[in-house]
XYZ file of C-alpha atoms in Angstrom:
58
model
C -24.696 -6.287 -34.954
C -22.959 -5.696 -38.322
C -26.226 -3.451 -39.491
C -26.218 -1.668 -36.402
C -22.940 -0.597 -36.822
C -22.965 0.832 -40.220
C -26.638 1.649 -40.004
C -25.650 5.852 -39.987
C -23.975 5.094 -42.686
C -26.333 3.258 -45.001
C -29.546 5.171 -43.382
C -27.647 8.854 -44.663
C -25.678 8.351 -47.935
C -26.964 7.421 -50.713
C -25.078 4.584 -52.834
C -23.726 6.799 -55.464
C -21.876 9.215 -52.880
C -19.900 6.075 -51.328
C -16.732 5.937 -51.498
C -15.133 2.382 -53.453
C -12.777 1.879 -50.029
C -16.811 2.331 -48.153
C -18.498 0.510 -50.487
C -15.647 -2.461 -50.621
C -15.794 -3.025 -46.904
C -19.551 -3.115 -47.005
C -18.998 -5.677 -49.823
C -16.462 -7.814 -47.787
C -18.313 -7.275 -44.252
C -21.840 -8.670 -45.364
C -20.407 -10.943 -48.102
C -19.017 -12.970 -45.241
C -22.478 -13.295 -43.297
C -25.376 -15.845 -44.091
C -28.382 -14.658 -44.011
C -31.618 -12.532 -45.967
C -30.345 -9.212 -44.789
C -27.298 -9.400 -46.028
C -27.252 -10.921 -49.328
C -30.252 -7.807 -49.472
C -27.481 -5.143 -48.303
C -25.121 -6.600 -51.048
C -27.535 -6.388 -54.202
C -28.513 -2.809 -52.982
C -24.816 -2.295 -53.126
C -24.664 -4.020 -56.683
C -27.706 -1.431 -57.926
C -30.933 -3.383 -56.704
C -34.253 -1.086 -55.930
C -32.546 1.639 -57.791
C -35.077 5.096 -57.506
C -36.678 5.878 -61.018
C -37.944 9.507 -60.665
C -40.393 8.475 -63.846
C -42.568 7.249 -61.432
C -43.413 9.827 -60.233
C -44.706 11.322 -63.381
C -48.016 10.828 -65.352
């Protein structure tokens, strides 16, 4: 349910445009849930799969 709720958010701002109050409910929200997803939702939060444009290079 959580996910559903703040899936606009998460599916159409990138993590650098959050704001800290958006990004430190996110933190509280899922760090209060068990679970795969959102320990996953949390490390994205902390920098995890950041995009390296390099690879898109030769």
């Amino acid at each position: 349910a959580a996910l559903a709720e703040d899936a606009a958010l998460l599916e159409q701002r990138p993590r650098d445009t959050l704001a800290e109050t958006e990004s430190a409910r996110l933190r509280e929200r899922y760090g209060a849930l068990g679970g795969a997803a959102p320990r996953e939702l949390l490390a994205w939060l902390d920098g995890a799969w950041t995009f390296d444009p390099d690879c898109l290079t030769d």
